[in-house]
CSV table of C-alpha atoms and ligand atoms in Angstrom, one decimal:
chain,number,residue,atom,x,y,z
V,1,MET,CA,95.5,97.7,111.0
V,2,GLU,CA,95.5,95.0,108.3
V,3,VAL,CA,96.4,94.7,104.7
V,4,ILE,CA,93.6,96.0,102.5
V,5,SER,CA,93.8,96.1,98.7
V,6,THR,CA,94.6,99.7,97.7
V,7,PRO,CA,94.7,100.1,94.0
V,8,SER,CA,96.4,102.8,92.0
V,9,ARG,CA,95.0,106.3,92.0
V,10,TYR,CA,95.0,106.3,88.2
V,11,ARG,CA,92.4,104.8,86.0
V,12,ASN,CA,95.0,103.1,83.8
V,13,PRO,CA,98.0,102.1,85.9
V,14,ILE,CA,101.3,101.6,84.1
V,15,SER,CA,101.7,98.0,83.1
V,16,LYS,CA,104.5,95.7,81.9
V,17,TYR,CA,102.3,94.3,79.1
V,18,MET,CA,99.6,95.7,76.9
V,19,VAL,CA,96.4,93.6,76.4
V,20,LYS,CA,94.4,94.7,73.5
V,21,ARG,CA,90.9,93.4,72.7
V,22,GLY,CA,89.9,94.2,69.1
V,23,PRO,CA,86.5,94.8,67.5
V,24,GLN,CA,86.2,91.1,66.6
V,25,CYS,CA,85.3,90.4,70.2
V,26,ILE,CA,81.9,88.7,70.5
V,27,LYS,CA,81.9,89.0,74.4
V,28,CYS,CA,81.8,85.3,74.8
V,29,GLY,CA,83.5,85.6,78.2
V,30,THR,CA,86.1,82.8,77.6
V,31,CYS,CA,89.1,85.1,78.4
V,32,ALA,CA,87.6,86.1,81.7
V,33,GLU,CA,87.0,82.5,82.6
V,34,LYS,CA,90.5,81.3,81.6
V,35,CYS,CA,92.7,84.1,82.9
V,36,GLN,CA,94.1,83.4,86.3
V,37,ALA,CA,95.2,87.0,86.9
V,38,ASP,CA,91.8,88.6,86.7
V,39,VAL,CA,92.7,90.8,83.8
V,40,HIS,CA,89.4,90.4,81.9
V,41,LYS,CA,85.9,91.3,82.9
V,42,ILE,CA,83.3,90.9,80.2
V,43,ILE,CA,80.2,93.0,80.6
V,44,PRO,CA,77.9,91.9,77.8
V,45,THR,CA,76.3,95.3,77.5
V,46,ALA,CA,79.4,97.6,77.8
V,47,PRO,CA,83.0,97.8,76.6
V,48,SER,CA,85.5,97.0,79.3
V,49,ARG,CA,89.2,97.6,79.2
V,50,PRO,CA,91.4,94.7,80.4
V,51,LYS,CA,93.3,95.4,83.6
V,52,GLU,CA,96.7,95.3,81.9
V,53,HIS,CA,98.8,95.8,85.0
V,54,LEU,CA,97.7,92.4,86.3
V,55,CYS,CA,98.7,90.5,83.1
V,56,TRP,CA,101.6,88.0,83.4
V,57,GLY,CA,102.6,88.4,79.7
V,58,ASP,CA,105.3,86.0,78.7
V,59,PHE,CA,105.2,84.3,82.1
V,60,CYS,CA,101.6,83.2,81.8
V,61,ASP,CA,101.5,79.4,81.1
V,62,ASN,CA,97.8,79.5,80.1
V,63,PRO,CA,97.4,82.7,78.0
V,64,CYS,CA,93.9,83.9,77.2
V,65,VAL,CA,95.0,84.6,73.6
V,66,LYS,CA,95.1,80.9,72.7
V,67,TYR,CA,91.4,80.4,73.8
V,68,CYS,CA,89.9,83.5,72.0
V,69,PRO,CA,87.6,82.0,69.3
V,70,THR,CA,87.8,85.2,67.1
V,71,GLY,CA,91.5,86.1,67.5
V,72,ALA,CA,90.4,89.4,69.1
V,73,LEU,CA,93.2,89.4,71.8
V,74,ARG,CA,96.8,90.6,71.6
V,75,VAL,CA,99.3,90.7,74.4
V,76,GLU,CA,102.4,92.8,73.8
V,77,ASN,CA,105.3,94.4,75.7
V,78,ASN,CA,104.5,98.0,76.8
V,79,PRO,CA,107.0,100.5,75.5
V,80,LEU,CA,106.1,102.9,78.3
V,81,PHE,CA,107.3,100.3,80.9
V,82,GLU,CA,110.7,100.0,79.1
V,83,ALA,CA,111.1,103.8,79.3
V,84,LEU,CA,110.6,103.9,83.1
V,85,GLY,CA,113.3,104.0,85.8
V,86,ASP,CA,117.0,103.5,85.6
V,87,TYR,CA,119.6,100.7,86.3
V,88,ARG,CA,119.1,101.0,90.1
V,89,TRP,CA,115.3,101.5,90.1
V,90,THR,CA,114.4,99.3,87.2
V,91,PRO,CA,110.9,99.3,85.7
V,92,ASP,CA,110.5,95.9,87.3
V,93,LEU,CA,111.4,97.3,90.8
V,94,LEU,CA,109.0,100.2,90.3
V,95,LEU,CA,106.1,98.0,89.3
V,96,SER,CA,106.8,95.3,91.9
V,97,THR,CA,106.8,98.0,94.6
V,98,TRP,CA,103.5,99.3,93.3
V,99,TYR,CA,102.2,95.7,93.4
V,100,GLN,CA,103.3,95.3,97.0
V,101,ALA,CA,101.8,98.6,98.0
V,102,GLU,CA,98.5,97.7,96.3
V,103,THR,CA,98.2,94.1,97.6
V,104,GLY,CA,100.6,93.6,100.6
V,105,GLN,CA,101.7,90.4,98.8
V,106,ILE,CA,104.9,89.2,97.3
V,107,PRO,CA,104.9,90.0,93.6
V,108,PRO,CA,104.2,87.4,91.0
V,109,PRO,CA,107.1,85.9,88.9
V,110,TYR,CA,106.7,88.3,86.0
V,111,LEU,CA,108.1,91.2,88.2
V,112,GLU,CA,111.6,91.1,89.6
V,113,TYR,CA,111.3,92.4,93.2
V,114,LYS,CA,114.7,91.5,94.8
V,115,ILE,CA,117.4,93.2,92.8
V,116,GLY,CA,117.9,96.0,90.2
V,117,ALA,CA,120.2,96.0,87.2
V,118,SER,CA,123.1,98.2,88.4
V,119,GLY,CA,125.6,95.4,88.0
V,120,GLY,CA,127.2,96.2,91.4
V,121,GLY,CA,126.6,96.7,95.1
V,122,PHE,CA,123.5,94.9,96.5
V,123,ASP,CA,122.6,93.8,93.0
V,124,ARG,CA,125.7,91.5,93.0
V,125,LEU,CA,125.1,90.1,96.5
V,126,ARG,CA,123.1,87.0,97.1
V,127,PHE,CA,122.1,85.0,100.2
V,128,LYS,CA,123.6,81.6,100.6
V,129,PHE,CA,120.8,79.6,102.0
V,130,PRO,CA,121.7,76.2,103.5
V,131,GLN,CA,120.7,73.1,101.5
V,132,LYS,CA,118.6,71.9,104.4
V,133,LYS,CA,115.8,74.4,104.6
V,134,GLY,CA,115.1,76.1,107.9
V,135,ASP,CA,111.8,75.0,109.3
V,136,ILE,CA,111.1,77.9,111.6
V,137,PRO,CA,107.5,79.0,111.2
V,138,LEU,CA,107.2,82.6,110.1
V,139,GLU,CA,105.0,83.5,113.1
V,140,GLU,CA,107.9,82.5,115.5
V,141,ILE,CA,110.3,84.9,113.9
V,142,SER,CA,110.9,88.3,115.5
V,143,LEU,CA,111.8,91.4,113.4
V,144,SER,CA,111.9,93.9,116.3
V,145,ILE,CA,115.0,95.8,117.3
V,146,ALA,CA,115.8,98.1,120.2
V,147,LEU,CA,116.9,101.6,119.4
V,148,ASN,CA,118.6,102.4,122.7
V,149,ARG,CA,121.2,99.9,123.8
V,150,SER,CA,123.4,102.3,125.7
V,151,GLY,CA,122.3,101.3,129.2
V,152,ASP,CA,121.5,104.8,130.2
V,153,ASN,CA,118.3,105.6,132.0
V,154,ARG,CA,116.3,106.5,128.8
V,155,PRO,CA,113.6,104.2,127.3
V,156,THR,CA,114.8,101.2,125.2
V,157,VAL,CA,112.3,101.9,122.4
V,158,GLU,CA,111.6,98.7,120.5
V,159,ILE,CA,110.4,99.0,117.0
V,160,GLY,CA,108.4,96.3,115.3
V,161,MET,CA,110.6,95.9,112.2
V,162,PRO,CA,114.3,96.8,111.5
V,163,ILE,CA,113.2,99.7,109.4
V,164,TYR,CA,112.1,103.3,109.9
V,165,GLY,CA,111.3,106.2,107.5
V,166,GLY,CA,114.0,108.7,106.5
V,167,GLY,CA,113.7,112.4,106.7
V,168,MET,CA,111.7,114.3,104.1
V,169,SER,CA,110.9,117.8,105.0
V,170,TYR,CA,107.8,120.0,105.1
V,171,GLY,CA,108.5,121.9,101.9
V,172,SER,CA,110.0,119.0,100.0
V,173,THR,CA,107.0,116.7,100.1
V,174,ALA,CA,103.3,117.2,100.4
V,175,LEU,CA,101.8,117.5,103.8
V,176,SER,CA,99.4,114.6,102.9
V,177,VAL,CA,102.5,112.5,102.2
V,178,MET,CA,104.2,113.4,105.5
V,179,THR,CA,101.1,112.6,107.4
V,180,ALA,CA,100.5,109.3,105.6
V,181,ARG,CA,104.1,108.3,106.4
V,182,ALA,CA,103.6,109.2,110.1
V,183,LYS,CA,100.3,107.4,110.4
V,184,ALA,CA,101.7,104.3,108.7
V,185,ALA,CA,104.7,104.4,111.1
V,186,SER,CA,102.3,104.5,114.0
V,187,MET,CA,100.4,101.5,112.7
V,188,LEU,CA,103.7,99.6,112.1
V,189,ASN,CA,105.2,100.5,115.5
V,190,THR,CA,108.1,102.3,114.0
V,191,PHE,CA,109.2,105.9,113.1
V,192,THR,CA,109.2,108.4,110.4
V,193,CYS,CA,111.4,111.5,110.2
V,194,THR,CA,110.3,115.1,109.6
V,195,GLY,CA,113.5,116.0,107.8
V,196,GLU,CA,114.6,119.6,108.1
V,197,GLY,CA,111.8,122.1,107.8
V,198,GLY,CA,109.7,122.0,110.9
V,199,TYR,CA,107.0,119.9,112.5
V,200,PRO,CA,103.5,120.5,111.1
V,201,GLU,CA,100.6,120.3,113.5
V,202,ALA,CA,99.0,117.5,111.4
V,203,LEU,CA,101.7,115.1,112.8
V,204,SER,CA,100.9,115.8,116.4
V,205,ALA,CA,98.5,112.7,116.5
V,206,TYR,CA,101.6,110.6,115.8
V,207,ASP,CA,104.2,112.3,118.1
V,208,ASP,CA,105.3,109.0,119.5
V,209,TYR,CA,106.3,107.7,116.0
V,210,VAL,CA,107.9,110.9,114.7
V,211,ILE,CA,111.6,111.7,114.7
V,212,THR,CA,112.2,115.4,114.5
V,213,GLN,CA,115.3,116.5,112.7
V,214,VAL,CA,117.8,119.2,113.6
V,215,ALA,CA,119.9,120.1,110.6
V,216,THR,CA,122.4,122.8,109.6
V,217,GLY,CA,119.9,125.4,108.5
V,218,LEU,CA,117.9,124.9,111.8
V,219,PHE,CA,114.8,125.5,109.8
V,220,GLY,CA,111.7,125.0,111.9
V,221,VAL,CA,113.6,123.8,114.9
V,222,ARG,CA,111.6,124.5,118.1
V,223,GLU,CA,112.3,123.3,121.6
V,224,GLU,CA,108.6,122.5,122.1
V,225,THR,CA,108.5,120.0,119.2
V,226,ILE,CA,111.8,118.5,120.4
V,227,GLN,CA,110.0,118.0,123.8
V,228,ARG,CA,107.1,116.2,122.1
V,229,VAL,CA,108.9,113.3,120.5
V,230,ARG,CA,110.8,110.1,121.5
V,231,MET,CA,113.6,110.6,119.1
V,232,VAL,CA,115.6,113.5,117.7
V,233,GLU,CA,118.0,113.3,114.7
V,234,PHE,CA,121.0,115.5,114.1
V,235,LYS,CA,121.6,115.6,110.4
V,236,TYR,CA,125.2,116.4,109.7
V,237,ALA,CA,125.1,115.3,106.0
V,238,GLN,CA,123.2,113.4,103.4
V,239,GLY,CA,124.8,110.5,101.5
V,240,ALA,CA,123.1,111.7,98.3
V,241,LYS,CA,124.8,115.1,98.5
V,242,PRO,CA,127.6,115.3,101.1
V,243,GLY,CA,129.3,118.6,101.4
V,244,LEU,CA,126.5,120.3,99.5
V,245,GLY,CA,124.0,120.9,102.3
V,246,GLY,CA,120.3,121.1,101.5
V,247,HIS,CA,118.3,123.3,99.2
V,248,LEU,CA,114.6,124.1,98.6
V,249,LEU,CA,113.9,126.2,95.5
V,250,GLY,CA,111.7,129.3,95.8
V,251,ASP,CA,108.8,127.8,93.9
V,252,LYS,CA,108.2,125.3,96.7
V,253,VAL,CA,108.4,127.9,99.5
V,254,THR,CA,104.7,128.6,99.9
V,255,PRO,CA,103.5,131.1,102.6
V,256,GLU,CA,102.9,128.1,104.9
V,257,VAL,CA,106.3,126.6,104.3
V,258,ALA,CA,107.9,130.0,104.8
V,259,LYS,CA,106.0,130.5,108.1
V,260,MET,CA,107.2,127.2,109.4
V,261,ARG,CA,110.8,127.9,108.4
V,262,GLU,CA,110.7,131.5,109.5
V,263,ALA,CA,111.7,132.6,106.0
V,264,VAL,CA,110.2,134.6,103.1
V,265,ALA,CA,107.7,133.0,100.7
V,266,GLY,CA,109.1,132.5,97.2
V,267,SER,CA,112.8,132.7,98.2
V,268,SER,CA,115.1,129.7,97.8
V,269,LEU,CA,116.3,128.3,101.1
V,270,PHE,CA,119.8,126.7,101.6
V,271,SER,CA,121.0,124.7,104.5
V,272,PRO,CA,124.8,125.1,104.7
V,273,PHE,CA,127.3,122.4,105.1
V,274,PRO,CA,128.5,121.7,107.7
V,275,PHE,CA,127.1,122.7,111.1
V,276,HIS,CA,129.2,125.8,111.7
V,277,SER,CA,128.9,125.2,115.4
V,278,VAL,CA,130.7,121.8,115.2
V,279,TYR,CA,134.3,121.3,114.4
V,280,SER,CA,135.2,118.6,117.0
V,281,ILE,CA,133.8,115.7,118.9
V,282,GLU,CA,133.5,118.0,121.9
V,283,ASP,CA,131.3,120.4,119.9
V,284,HIS,CA,129.3,117.4,118.7
V,285,LYS,CA,128.8,116.3,122.3
V,286,LYS,CA,127.5,119.8,123.2
V,287,HIS,CA,124.8,119.3,120.5
V,288,VAL,CA,123.8,115.9,121.9
V,289,ASP,CA,123.8,117.3,125.5
V,290,TRP,CA,121.6,120.2,124.4
V,291,ILE,CA,118.9,117.7,123.1
V,292,LYS,CA,119.2,115.5,126.2
V,293,GLU,CA,118.8,118.5,128.4
V,294,ILE,CA,115.7,119.7,126.6
V,295,ASN,CA,114.0,116.3,126.5
V,296,PRO,CA,115.2,113.9,129.3
V,297,LYS,CA,113.5,110.9,127.6
V,298,ALA,CA,114.4,111.4,123.9
V,299,LEU,CA,116.9,109.2,122.1
V,300,VAL,CA,119.4,111.0,119.9
V,301,SER,CA,120.4,109.8,116.4
V,302,VAL,CA,123.3,111.2,114.5
V,303,LYS,CA,122.9,111.0,110.7
V,304,VAL,CA,126.2,111.3,108.7
V,305,SER,CA,127.2,110.5,105.2
V,306,THR,CA,130.1,108.1,104.4
V,307,PRO,CA,133.4,109.8,104.1
V,308,THR,CA,136.5,107.6,104.3
V,309,ASP,CA,136.9,108.3,108.0
V,310,VAL,CA,133.3,107.4,108.8
V,311,ASP,CA,134.5,104.8,111.2
V,312,MET,CA,136.0,107.5,113.4
V,313,VAL,CA,132.8,109.6,113.1
V,314,ALA,CA,130.7,106.6,114.3
V,315,VAL,CA,132.9,105.9,117.3
V,316,GLY,CA,133.0,109.6,118.1
V,317,SER,CA,129.2,109.8,118.0
V,318,TYR,CA,129.0,107.0,120.5
V,319,TYR,CA,131.3,108.8,122.9
V,320,ALA,CA,129.4,112.0,122.4
V,321,GLY,CA,126.4,110.2,123.7
V,322,ALA,CA,124.4,109.3,120.6
V,323,HIS,CA,122.0,106.3,120.9
V,324,ILE,CA,121.9,105.7,117.1
V,325,ILE,CA,124.5,106.2,114.4
V,326,HIS,CA,122.7,106.5,111.0
V,327,LEU,CA,125.0,106.1,108.0
V,328,ASP,CA,123.7,107.5,104.8
V,329,GLY,CA,125.6,106.2,101.7
V,330,SER,CA,125.5,107.4,98.1
V,331,TYR,CA,122.6,106.6,95.7
V,332,GLY,CA,119.8,107.6,98.0
V,333,GLY,CA,117.9,110.8,97.7
V,334,THR,CA,115.0,112.0,95.6
V,335,GLY,CA,115.3,113.9,92.3
V,336,ALA,CA,116.2,116.9,94.5
V,337,ALA,CA,119.8,115.6,94.8
V,338,PRO,CA,122.0,116.2,91.8
V,339,ASP,CA,123.1,113.0,90.0
V,340,ILE,CA,126.7,114.0,89.9
V,341,ALA,CA,126.7,114.1,93.7
V,342,LYS,CA,124.7,110.9,94.2
V,343,LYS,CA,127.1,108.9,92.0
V,344,ASN,CA,130.5,110.4,92.9
V,345,ILE,CA,131.0,111.7,96.4
V,346,ALA,CA,130.0,109.4,99.3
V,347,MET,CA,131.1,105.8,99.8
V,348,PRO,CA,128.5,103.3,98.7
V,349,ILE,CA,126.7,102.0,101.8
V,350,GLU,CA,127.6,98.4,101.1
V,351,TYR,CA,131.2,99.3,101.7
V,352,ALA,CA,130.6,101.6,104.6
V,353,ILE,CA,128.5,99.1,106.7
V,354,PRO,CA,131.1,96.3,107.2
V,355,PHE,CA,133.8,98.9,107.7
V,356,VAL,CA,132.0,100.7,110.5
V,357,HIS,CA,130.5,97.5,112.0
V,358,LYS,CA,134.1,96.1,112.4
V,359,PHE,CA,135.5,99.3,113.8
V,360,LEU,CA,132.7,99.6,116.4
V,361,THR,CA,133.3,96.0,117.3
V,362,ASP,CA,137.1,96.4,117.6
V,363,GLU,CA,136.6,99.4,119.8
V,364,GLY,CA,134.3,97.3,122.1
V,365,VAL,CA,131.2,99.6,121.7
V,366,ARG,CA,129.2,97.8,118.9
V,367,ASP,CA,126.7,96.4,121.5
V,368,LYS,CA,126.1,99.8,123.0
V,369,ILE,CA,125.0,101.7,119.9
V,370,THR,CA,122.3,101.1,117.3
V,371,PHE,CA,123.6,101.2,113.8
V,372,MET,CA,121.1,102.2,111.0
V,373,ALA,CA,122.0,102.3,107.3
V,374,SER,CA,120.4,104.1,104.3
V,375,GLY,CA,121.3,105.2,100.9
V,376,GLY,CA,119.8,103.4,97.9
V,377,LEU,CA,118.1,100.5,99.7
V,378,ARG,CA,115.1,99.6,97.6
V,379,THR,CA,113.8,96.2,98.6
V,380,ALA,CA,113.4,93.8,101.5
V,381,TYR,CA,116.3,91.9,100.2
V,382,ASP,CA,118.5,95.1,100.3
V,383,VAL,CA,117.5,95.5,103.9
V,384,ALA,CA,118.4,91.9,104.8
V,385,LYS,CA,121.7,92.3,103.0
V,386,ALA,CA,122.5,95.5,104.8
V,387,ILE,CA,121.8,93.8,108.1
V,388,ALA,CA,124.0,90.8,107.2
V,389,LEU,CA,126.8,93.2,106.4
V,390,GLY,CA,126.6,94.7,109.9
V,391,ALA,CA,123.8,97.2,110.4
V,392,ASP,CA,121.0,96.7,113.0
V,393,GLY,CA,118.4,98.1,110.7
V,394,CYS,CA,117.7,100.4,107.7
V,395,VAL,CA,116.2,103.8,107.0
V,396,ILE,CA,114.0,103.9,103.9
V,397,GLY,CA,112.9,107.0,101.9
V,398,THR,CA,112.5,106.5,98.2
V,399,ALA,CA,110.7,103.1,98.4
V,400,GLU,CA,107.9,104.8,100.5
V,401,LEU,CA,107.5,107.4,97.8
V,402,VAL,CA,107.4,104.7,95.1
V,403,ALA,CA,104.7,103.0,97.1
V,404,LEU,CA,102.8,106.3,96.6
V,405,GLU,CA,103.4,105.9,92.8
V,406,CYS,CA,106.5,107.9,92.3
V,407,VAL,CA,107.9,107.1,88.9
V,408,ARG,CA,111.5,108.3,89.6
V,409,CYS,CA,111.2,111.0,87.0
V,410,GLY,CA,113.6,113.2,89.0
V,411,ASN,CA,111.5,116.4,88.7
V,412,CYS,CA,111.0,116.8,92.5
V,413,GLU,CA,112.6,120.2,92.5
V,414,SER,CA,111.3,121.7,89.3
V,415,GLY,CA,108.5,124.4,89.3
V,416,ARG,CA,105.5,123.5,91.4
V,417,GLY,CA,107.1,120.1,92.0
V,418,CYS,CA,106.0,116.5,91.4
V,419,VAL,CA,103.2,115.9,88.9
V,420,ARG,CA,102.2,112.9,90.9
V,421,GLY,CA,101.4,115.0,94.0
V,422,ILE,CA,104.3,113.6,96.1
V,423,ALA,CA,107.3,116.0,96.2
V,424,THR,CA,105.3,119.2,96.0
V,425,THR,CA,103.8,121.9,98.1
V,426,ASP,CA,101.3,123.1,95.5
V,427,PRO,CA,97.9,122.8,97.0
V,428,LYS,CA,96.3,121.4,93.9
V,429,LEU,CA,99.0,118.8,93.2
V,430,SER,CA,99.1,117.8,96.9
V,431,SER,CA,95.4,117.1,96.9
V,432,MET,CA,96.1,114.1,94.6
V,433,ILE,CA,97.0,112.0,97.6
V,434,THR,CA,94.8,111.4,100.6
V,435,VAL,CA,96.2,110.4,103.9
V,436,ASP,CA,94.2,107.2,104.2
V,437,TRP,CA,95.2,106.0,100.7
V,438,GLY,CA,98.9,106.8,101.4
V,439,THR,CA,98.9,105.2,104.8
V,440,GLN,CA,97.5,102.0,103.5
V,441,ARG,CA,99.9,101.8,100.6
V,442,ILE,CA,102.9,102.2,102.9
V,443,TYR,CA,101.5,99.8,105.4
V,444,ASN,CA,100.9,97.2,102.6
V,445,LEU,CA,104.4,97.6,101.2
V,446,TYR,CA,106.0,97.0,104.6
V,447,SER,CA,103.7,94.0,105.3
V,448,ALA,CA,105.0,92.4,102.1
V,449,TRP,CA,108.6,93.3,103.1
V,450,GLN,CA,108.1,91.8,106.6
V,451,THR,CA,107.0,88.5,105.0
V,452,GLN,CA,110.1,88.5,102.8
V,453,LEU,CA,112.4,89.3,105.7
V,454,LYS,CA,110.9,86.5,107.8
V,455,ASP,CA,111.2,84.1,104.9
V,456,ILE,CA,114.9,84.9,104.5
V,457,LEU,CA,115.5,84.4,108.3
V,458,SER,CA,113.5,81.2,108.2
V,459,LYS,CA,115.6,79.8,105.4
V,460,LEU,CA,118.7,80.8,107.3
V,461,GLY,CA,117.4,79.0,110.4
V,462,MET,CA,117.2,82.3,112.5
V,463,LYS,CA,114.5,83.2,114.9
V,464,SER,CA,115.3,86.9,115.2
V,465,VAL,CA,116.6,89.6,112.9
V,466,LYS,CA,119.2,90.4,115.5
V,467,GLU,CA,120.9,87.0,114.7
V,468,LEU,CA,121.5,88.2,111.1
V,469,VAL,CA,123.6,91.3,112.1
V,470,GLY,CA,127.1,91.0,110.7
V,471,ARG,CA,126.6,87.5,109.2
V,472,THR,CA,128.6,88.2,106.1
V,473,ASP,CA,129.1,84.4,105.8
V,474,CYS,CA,125.5,84.2,104.7
V,475,LEU,CA,126.2,86.3,101.7
V,476,ALA,CA,128.0,85.6,98.4
V,477,TYR,CA,129.4,88.2,96.1
V,478,LEU,CA,128.9,87.4,92.4
V,479,ASP,CA,132.1,88.5,90.9
V,480,TYR,CA,132.3,90.5,87.7
V,481,GLY,CA,132.8,88.8,84.4
L,1,SF4,S1,87.8,85.3,74.5
L,1,SF4,FE1,88.0,86.7,72.7
L,1,SF4,S2,86.0,86.9,71.9
L,1,SF4,FE2,85.7,86.0,73.9
L,1,SF4,S3,85.4,87.8,75.3
L,1,SF4,FE3,87.6,87.4,75.3
L,1,SF4,S4,88.4,88.7,73.7
L,1,SF4,FE4,86.2,88.6,73.3
L,2,SF4,S1,107.2,111.2,90.6
L,2,SF4,FE1,107.4,113.0,92.0
L,2,SF4,S2,108.5,112.3,93.7
L,2,SF4,FE2,108.9,110.8,92.1
L,2,SF4,S3,110.8,111.5,91.1
L,2,SF4,FE3,109.1,112.3,89.9
L,2,SF4,S4,108.8,114.4,90.8
L,2,SF4,FE4,110.0,113.2,92.3
């Protein structure tokens, strides 16, 4: 698979700038000739709307406006852009993610694509690149990581980049979205996770790239699907809502979703917190042993949130036989997670990663377990920073949805679900996304991220992403004030 330009599904994509061409226009074509961003196309016989989402606005050093002989052009800030997003997912990050999903390229300078505006966490961390630039060609840099480092007799399972897709269930997102995520994962040689809610048949073509999840409600858990995959994830908690379990409101429980979950259509479904079968590491080990018994080749991942004793949980998971410990910090989650929970319960992932990395190292088991991090990681730079703090790789959810044109409106759980056809089970809304379009957008986004990750490693003089793990000396924290 290769990067192919995959434009927005909408006729008028949301833009940072508005470009207005007034009635004085004489269709001379000068603007089309001068614009470097391909905003203008002048068809002498027909009106044509400028492609505003490509306009560089204030960052353009040769604006078309100054060449227009009749003064017909205006370039202005778009008030809709300013109303988008929040401090973590800024309008710039939304549009730069869309840009990457469309083109597979690093965004132009008018879009900030590395950090948000939260004023803390990853937004205050920067890489300290050496003065002398690394001269390692990008094609010599490896981004692959192994998911099984335990030395047991199960497969190593190398993935092509230090990233895989996080759990989003059948019921929370459209089937076309789930399938596109799985197909993109297969093209990128990585994984995506079903979340809790069952394993739709449409994913069977991508079994080798799907993680099936076992969570507290045991919705849709079947031994035959556990036997089909290379990796199974136990979800103990989610960083966006630890202690609250999961919930799927009745409106999204269609007859198909209900059948998969063995529930009643139209009734709200709740996954309790915690697993009521697990109150000790020994109980936890029984869970892991159960999966290993059913599928002798599968790797087992344990997903937990970030309480203050998360270091003990991580080490306990290793001794229970897990291959992967997946830490999910606060700030992740879609609009289905309440804001009060996202912002106030779990430890932010940037604190949890070095804490757990150090404890696993001190206990002498860091090299035997793969450590994945998630929870509010939005960009390739966030991924690189998480690895430098001590993770082996990252699990991404929201950025994949943004690649599919999520606007972070937070209405994932209301009524029939997402008006953009992403977090919905409504057949009409779901049909707004095709599998091929979604696959290519996710593939393009990760292609752009891989270029950025390699560029960071090259500047740091590293040939493999594995060299970056725990290199906090490569990071600087910009203090407050
Ligand atoms: S330069 Fe001005 S007059 Fe000429 S086509 Fe563009 S908008 Fe119209
Ligand atoms: S656009 Fe859809 S997926 Fe994104 S936040 Fe809104 S409702 Fe949720």
